[in-house]
CSV table of C-alpha atoms in Angstrom, one decimal:
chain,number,residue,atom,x,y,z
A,1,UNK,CA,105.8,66.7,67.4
A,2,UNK,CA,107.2,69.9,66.5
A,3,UNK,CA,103.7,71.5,66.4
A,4,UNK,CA,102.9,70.3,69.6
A,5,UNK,CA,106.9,72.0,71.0
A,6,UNK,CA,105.4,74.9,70.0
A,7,UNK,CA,102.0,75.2,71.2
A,8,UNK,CA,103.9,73.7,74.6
A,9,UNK,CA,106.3,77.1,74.3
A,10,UNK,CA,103.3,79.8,73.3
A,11,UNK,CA,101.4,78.2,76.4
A,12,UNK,CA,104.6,79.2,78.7
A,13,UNK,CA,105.2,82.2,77.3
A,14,UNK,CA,101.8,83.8,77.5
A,15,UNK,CA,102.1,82.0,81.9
A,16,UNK,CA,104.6,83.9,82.4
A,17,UNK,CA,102.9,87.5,80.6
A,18,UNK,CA,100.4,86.5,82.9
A,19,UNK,CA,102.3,85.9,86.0
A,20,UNK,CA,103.8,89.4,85.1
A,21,UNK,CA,100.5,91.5,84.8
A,22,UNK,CA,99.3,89.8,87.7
A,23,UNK,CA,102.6,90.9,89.9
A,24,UNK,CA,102.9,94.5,88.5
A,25,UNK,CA,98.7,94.7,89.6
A,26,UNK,CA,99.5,93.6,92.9
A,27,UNK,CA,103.4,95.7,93.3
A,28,UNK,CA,102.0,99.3,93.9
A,29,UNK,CA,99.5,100.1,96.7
A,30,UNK,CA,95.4,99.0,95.9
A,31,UNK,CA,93.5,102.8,95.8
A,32,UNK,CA,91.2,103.4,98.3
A,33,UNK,CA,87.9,103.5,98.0
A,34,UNK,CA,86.4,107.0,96.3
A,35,UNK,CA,84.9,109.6,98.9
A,36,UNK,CA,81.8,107.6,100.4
A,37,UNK,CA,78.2,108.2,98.6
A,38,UNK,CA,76.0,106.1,100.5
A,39,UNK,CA,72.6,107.1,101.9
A,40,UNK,CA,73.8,107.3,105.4
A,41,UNK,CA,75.3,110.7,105.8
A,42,UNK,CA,77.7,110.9,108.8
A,43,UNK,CA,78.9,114.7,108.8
A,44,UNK,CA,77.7,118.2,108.5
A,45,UNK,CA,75.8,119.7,105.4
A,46,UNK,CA,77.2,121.9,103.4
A,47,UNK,CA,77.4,125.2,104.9
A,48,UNK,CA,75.6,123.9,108.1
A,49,UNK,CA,75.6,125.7,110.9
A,50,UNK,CA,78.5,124.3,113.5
A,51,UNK,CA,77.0,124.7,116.4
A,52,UNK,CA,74.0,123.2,115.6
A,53,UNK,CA,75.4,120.4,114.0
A,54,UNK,CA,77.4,119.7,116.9
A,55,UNK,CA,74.2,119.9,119.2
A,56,UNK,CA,72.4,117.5,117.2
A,57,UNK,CA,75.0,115.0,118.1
A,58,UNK,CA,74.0,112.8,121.0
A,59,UNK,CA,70.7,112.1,119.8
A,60,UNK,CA,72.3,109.8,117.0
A,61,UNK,CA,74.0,107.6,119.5
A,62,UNK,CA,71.8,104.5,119.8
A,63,UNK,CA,70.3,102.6,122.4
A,64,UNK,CA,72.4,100.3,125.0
A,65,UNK,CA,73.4,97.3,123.8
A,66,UNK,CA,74.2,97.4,119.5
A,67,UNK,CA,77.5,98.4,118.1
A,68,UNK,CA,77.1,100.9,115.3
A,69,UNK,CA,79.6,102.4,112.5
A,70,UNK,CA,80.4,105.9,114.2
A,71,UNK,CA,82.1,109.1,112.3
A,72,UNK,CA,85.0,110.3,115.1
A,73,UNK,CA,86.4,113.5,114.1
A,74,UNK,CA,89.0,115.6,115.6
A,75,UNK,CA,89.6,118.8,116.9
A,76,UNK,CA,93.4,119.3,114.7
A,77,UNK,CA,94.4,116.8,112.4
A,78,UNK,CA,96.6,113.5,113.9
A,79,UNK,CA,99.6,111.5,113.3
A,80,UNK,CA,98.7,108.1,112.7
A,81,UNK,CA,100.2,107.4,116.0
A,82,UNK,CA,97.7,109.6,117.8
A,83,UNK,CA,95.2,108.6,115.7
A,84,UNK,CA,95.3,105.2,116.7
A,85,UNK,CA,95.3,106.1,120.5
A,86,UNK,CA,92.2,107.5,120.7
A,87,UNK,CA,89.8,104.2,119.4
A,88,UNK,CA,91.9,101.9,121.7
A,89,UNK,CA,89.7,99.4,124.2
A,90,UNK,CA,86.7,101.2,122.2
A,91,UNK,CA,86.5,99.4,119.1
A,92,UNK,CA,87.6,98.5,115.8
A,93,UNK,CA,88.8,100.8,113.0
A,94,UNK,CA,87.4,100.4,109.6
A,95,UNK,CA,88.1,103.7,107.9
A,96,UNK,CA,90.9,106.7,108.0
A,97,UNK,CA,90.0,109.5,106.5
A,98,UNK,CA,93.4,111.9,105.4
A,99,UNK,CA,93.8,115.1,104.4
A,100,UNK,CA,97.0,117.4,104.0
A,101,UNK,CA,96.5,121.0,105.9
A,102,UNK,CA,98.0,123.5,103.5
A,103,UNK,CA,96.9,127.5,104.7
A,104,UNK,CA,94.1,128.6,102.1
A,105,UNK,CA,94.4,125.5,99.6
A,106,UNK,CA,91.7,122.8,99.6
A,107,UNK,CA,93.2,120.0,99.6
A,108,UNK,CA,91.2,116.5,99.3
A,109,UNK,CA,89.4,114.2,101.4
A,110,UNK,CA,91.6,110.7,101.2
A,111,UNK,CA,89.1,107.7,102.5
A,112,UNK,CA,90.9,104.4,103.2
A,113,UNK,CA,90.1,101.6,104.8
A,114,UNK,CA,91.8,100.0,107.9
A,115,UNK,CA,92.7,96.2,107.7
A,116,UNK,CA,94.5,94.1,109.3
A,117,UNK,CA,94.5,93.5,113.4
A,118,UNK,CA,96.7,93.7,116.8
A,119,UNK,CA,98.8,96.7,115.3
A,120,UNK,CA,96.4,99.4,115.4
A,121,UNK,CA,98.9,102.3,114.2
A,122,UNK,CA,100.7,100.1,111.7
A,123,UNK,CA,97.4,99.2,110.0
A,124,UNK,CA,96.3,102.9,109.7
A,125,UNK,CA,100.3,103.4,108.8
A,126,UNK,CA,99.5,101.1,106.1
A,127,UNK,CA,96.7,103.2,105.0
A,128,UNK,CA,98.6,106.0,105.1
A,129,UNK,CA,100.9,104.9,102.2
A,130,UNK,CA,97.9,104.1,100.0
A,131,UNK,CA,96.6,107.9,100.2
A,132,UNK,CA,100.3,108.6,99.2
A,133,UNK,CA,100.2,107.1,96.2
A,134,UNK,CA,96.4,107.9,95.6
A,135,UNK,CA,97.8,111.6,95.9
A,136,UNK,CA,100.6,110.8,93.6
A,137,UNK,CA,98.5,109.5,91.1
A,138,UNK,CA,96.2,112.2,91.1
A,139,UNK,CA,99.0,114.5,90.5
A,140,UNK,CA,100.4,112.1,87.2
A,141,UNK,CA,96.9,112.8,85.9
A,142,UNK,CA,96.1,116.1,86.4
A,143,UNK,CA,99.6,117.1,84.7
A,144,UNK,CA,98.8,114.5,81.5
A,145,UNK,CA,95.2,116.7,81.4
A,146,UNK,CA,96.7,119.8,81.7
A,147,UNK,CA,98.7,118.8,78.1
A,148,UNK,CA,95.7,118.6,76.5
A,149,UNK,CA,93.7,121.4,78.2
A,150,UNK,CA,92.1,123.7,75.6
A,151,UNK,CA,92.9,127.0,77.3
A,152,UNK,CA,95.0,129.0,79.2
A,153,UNK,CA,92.7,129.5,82.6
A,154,UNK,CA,92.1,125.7,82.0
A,155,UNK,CA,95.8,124.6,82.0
A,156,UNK,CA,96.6,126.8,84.9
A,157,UNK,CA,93.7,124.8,87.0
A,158,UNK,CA,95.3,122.0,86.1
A,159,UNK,CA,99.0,122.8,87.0
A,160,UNK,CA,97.2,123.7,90.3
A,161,UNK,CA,95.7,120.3,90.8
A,162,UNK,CA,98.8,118.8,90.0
A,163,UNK,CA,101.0,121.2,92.1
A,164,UNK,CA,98.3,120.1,95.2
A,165,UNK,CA,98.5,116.6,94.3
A,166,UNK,CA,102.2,116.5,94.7
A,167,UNK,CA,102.2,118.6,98.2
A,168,UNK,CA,99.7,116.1,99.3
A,169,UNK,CA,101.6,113.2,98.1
A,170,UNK,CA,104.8,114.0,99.8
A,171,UNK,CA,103.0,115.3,103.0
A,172,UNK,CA,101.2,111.9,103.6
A,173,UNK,CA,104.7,110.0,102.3
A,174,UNK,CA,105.9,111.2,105.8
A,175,UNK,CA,104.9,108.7,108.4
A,176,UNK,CA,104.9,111.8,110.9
A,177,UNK,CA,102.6,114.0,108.7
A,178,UNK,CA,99.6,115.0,111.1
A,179,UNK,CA,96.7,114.2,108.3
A,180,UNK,CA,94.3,112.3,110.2
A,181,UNK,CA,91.0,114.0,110.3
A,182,UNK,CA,88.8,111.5,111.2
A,183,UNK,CA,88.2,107.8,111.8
A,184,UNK,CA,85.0,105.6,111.4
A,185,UNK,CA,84.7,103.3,114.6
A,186,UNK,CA,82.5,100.7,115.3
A,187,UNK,CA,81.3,100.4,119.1
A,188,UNK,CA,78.5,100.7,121.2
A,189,UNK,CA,76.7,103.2,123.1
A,190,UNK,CA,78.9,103.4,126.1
A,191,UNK,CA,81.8,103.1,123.4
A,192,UNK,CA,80.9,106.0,121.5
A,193,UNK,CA,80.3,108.0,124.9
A,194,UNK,CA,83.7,107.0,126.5
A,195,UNK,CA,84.9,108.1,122.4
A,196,UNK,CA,83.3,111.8,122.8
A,197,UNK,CA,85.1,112.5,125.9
A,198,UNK,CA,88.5,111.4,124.9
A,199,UNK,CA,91.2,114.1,124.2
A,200,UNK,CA,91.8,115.5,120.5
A,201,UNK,CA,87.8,114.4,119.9
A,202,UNK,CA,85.8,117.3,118.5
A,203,UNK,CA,82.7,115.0,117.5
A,204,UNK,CA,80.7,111.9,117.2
A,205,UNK,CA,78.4,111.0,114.8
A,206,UNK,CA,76.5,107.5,114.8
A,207,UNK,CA,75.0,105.9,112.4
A,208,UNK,CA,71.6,104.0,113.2
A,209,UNK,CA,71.9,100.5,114.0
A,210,UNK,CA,71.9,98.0,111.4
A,211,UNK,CA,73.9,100.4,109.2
A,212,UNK,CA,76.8,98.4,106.7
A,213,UNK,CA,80.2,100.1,105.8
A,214,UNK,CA,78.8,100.8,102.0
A,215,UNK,CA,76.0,102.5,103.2
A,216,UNK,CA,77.7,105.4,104.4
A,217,UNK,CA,78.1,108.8,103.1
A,218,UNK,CA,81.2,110.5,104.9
A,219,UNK,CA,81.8,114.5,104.7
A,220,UNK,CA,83.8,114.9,108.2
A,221,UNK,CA,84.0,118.7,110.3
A,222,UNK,CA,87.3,120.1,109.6
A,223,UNK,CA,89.0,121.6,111.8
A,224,UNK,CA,89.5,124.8,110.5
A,225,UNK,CA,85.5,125.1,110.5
A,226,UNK,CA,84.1,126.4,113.5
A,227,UNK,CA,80.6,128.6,112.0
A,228,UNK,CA,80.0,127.0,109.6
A,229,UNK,CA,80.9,123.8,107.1
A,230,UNK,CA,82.0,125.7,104.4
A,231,UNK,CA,84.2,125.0,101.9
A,232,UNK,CA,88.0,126.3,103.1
A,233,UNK,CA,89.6,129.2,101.2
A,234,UNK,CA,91.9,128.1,98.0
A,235,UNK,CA,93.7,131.4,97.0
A,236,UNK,CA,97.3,130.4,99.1
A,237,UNK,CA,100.4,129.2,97.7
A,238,UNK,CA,100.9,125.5,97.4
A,239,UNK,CA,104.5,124.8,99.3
């Protein structure tokens, strides 16, 4: 009797450690997904030319009639407000893609997905948080590296990263930080058109039909580029 007691208390105890890993798993935002590495590239080449990217554009649009994952990139980076404007009556969202604009720092590409239906801004509000605490996390490891970096130059990269991390992180912990450089859409042909010509869009890039989500590869235009996609200057101060 008393050995069965106390296999009856080890089998609650080691319930509720259970219950317990399972709630602290599930307390703090899921991460994203890391930056897209499909085959299906939707974005300029490194250091491709602008303009020609830009020109090539139309001709990935498919034919009337199937609705195809589409890369939607701005002209300036977007409140998730805005953001959510510009799909609406178009189609659904199924990515956001973040990133912070700090003057001459390269700051990171954030992709997260975009669940959830009816409240288009909340959803990519939601999303929003999730790049927060990716940033946030980044910055935590960066700064535990950076103890165990070997040399100076090396330690000094890393109190950069973390210093970036941070600014990024409380940037995108603002729900009116304007960090919304692009947004994968699903929609048709006449979708993707109506898209292009909406206010704040700088480009569309469709993928060709039959394309899945996991298959894509996304590296959107920045802004800031306009000759070519480049990587952006990283010799300011980080705020």
């Amino acid at each position: 009797m008393t050995g069965t007691r106390a296999l009856g208390w080890i089998a609650a105890a080691m319930a509720v450690v259970f219950l317990g890993a399972v709630w602290a798993a599930g307390s703090g935002p899921p991460a994203g997904p890391p930056a897209a590495t499909g085959s299906v590239r939707l974005g300029p080449d490194p250091g491709q030319d602008v303009a020609g990217y830009l020109a090539g554009l139309p001709a990935t649009l498919p034919p009337p009639g199937p609705a195809v994952p589409a890369l939607v990139q701005f002209a300036r980076p977007l409140t998730v407000d805005a953001a959510a404007a510009v799909p609406a009556g178009v189609g659904p969202v199924g990515t956001a893609v973040f990133r912070v604009p700090i003057d001459r720092v390269q700051t990171a590409l954030r992709f997260e997905p975009v669940t959830g239906t009816g409240d288009a801004a909340g959803a990519l509000g939601v999303a929003r948080e999730r790049a927060a605490y990716a940033a946030g996390a980044d910055a935590d490891r960066a700064v535990h590296d950076g103890g165990g970096a070997g040399t100076p130059e090396a330690r000094a990269a890393l109190a950069r990263r973390a210093a970036v991390a941070a600014a990024e992180g409380r940037a995108l912990g603002d729900p009116g930080c304007a960090c919304v450089v692009a947004l994968v859409v699903t929609a048709d042909r006449a979708g993707l058109e109506a898209l292009a010509a909406r206010q704040g869009v700088r480009a569309v890039q469709a993928a060709p039909p039959g394309t899945t989500a996991p298959e894509l590869a996304l590296s959107p235009l920045l802004p800031e580029q306009t000759t070519s996609a480049s990587p952006p200057p990283d010799d300011g101060p980080v705020p």
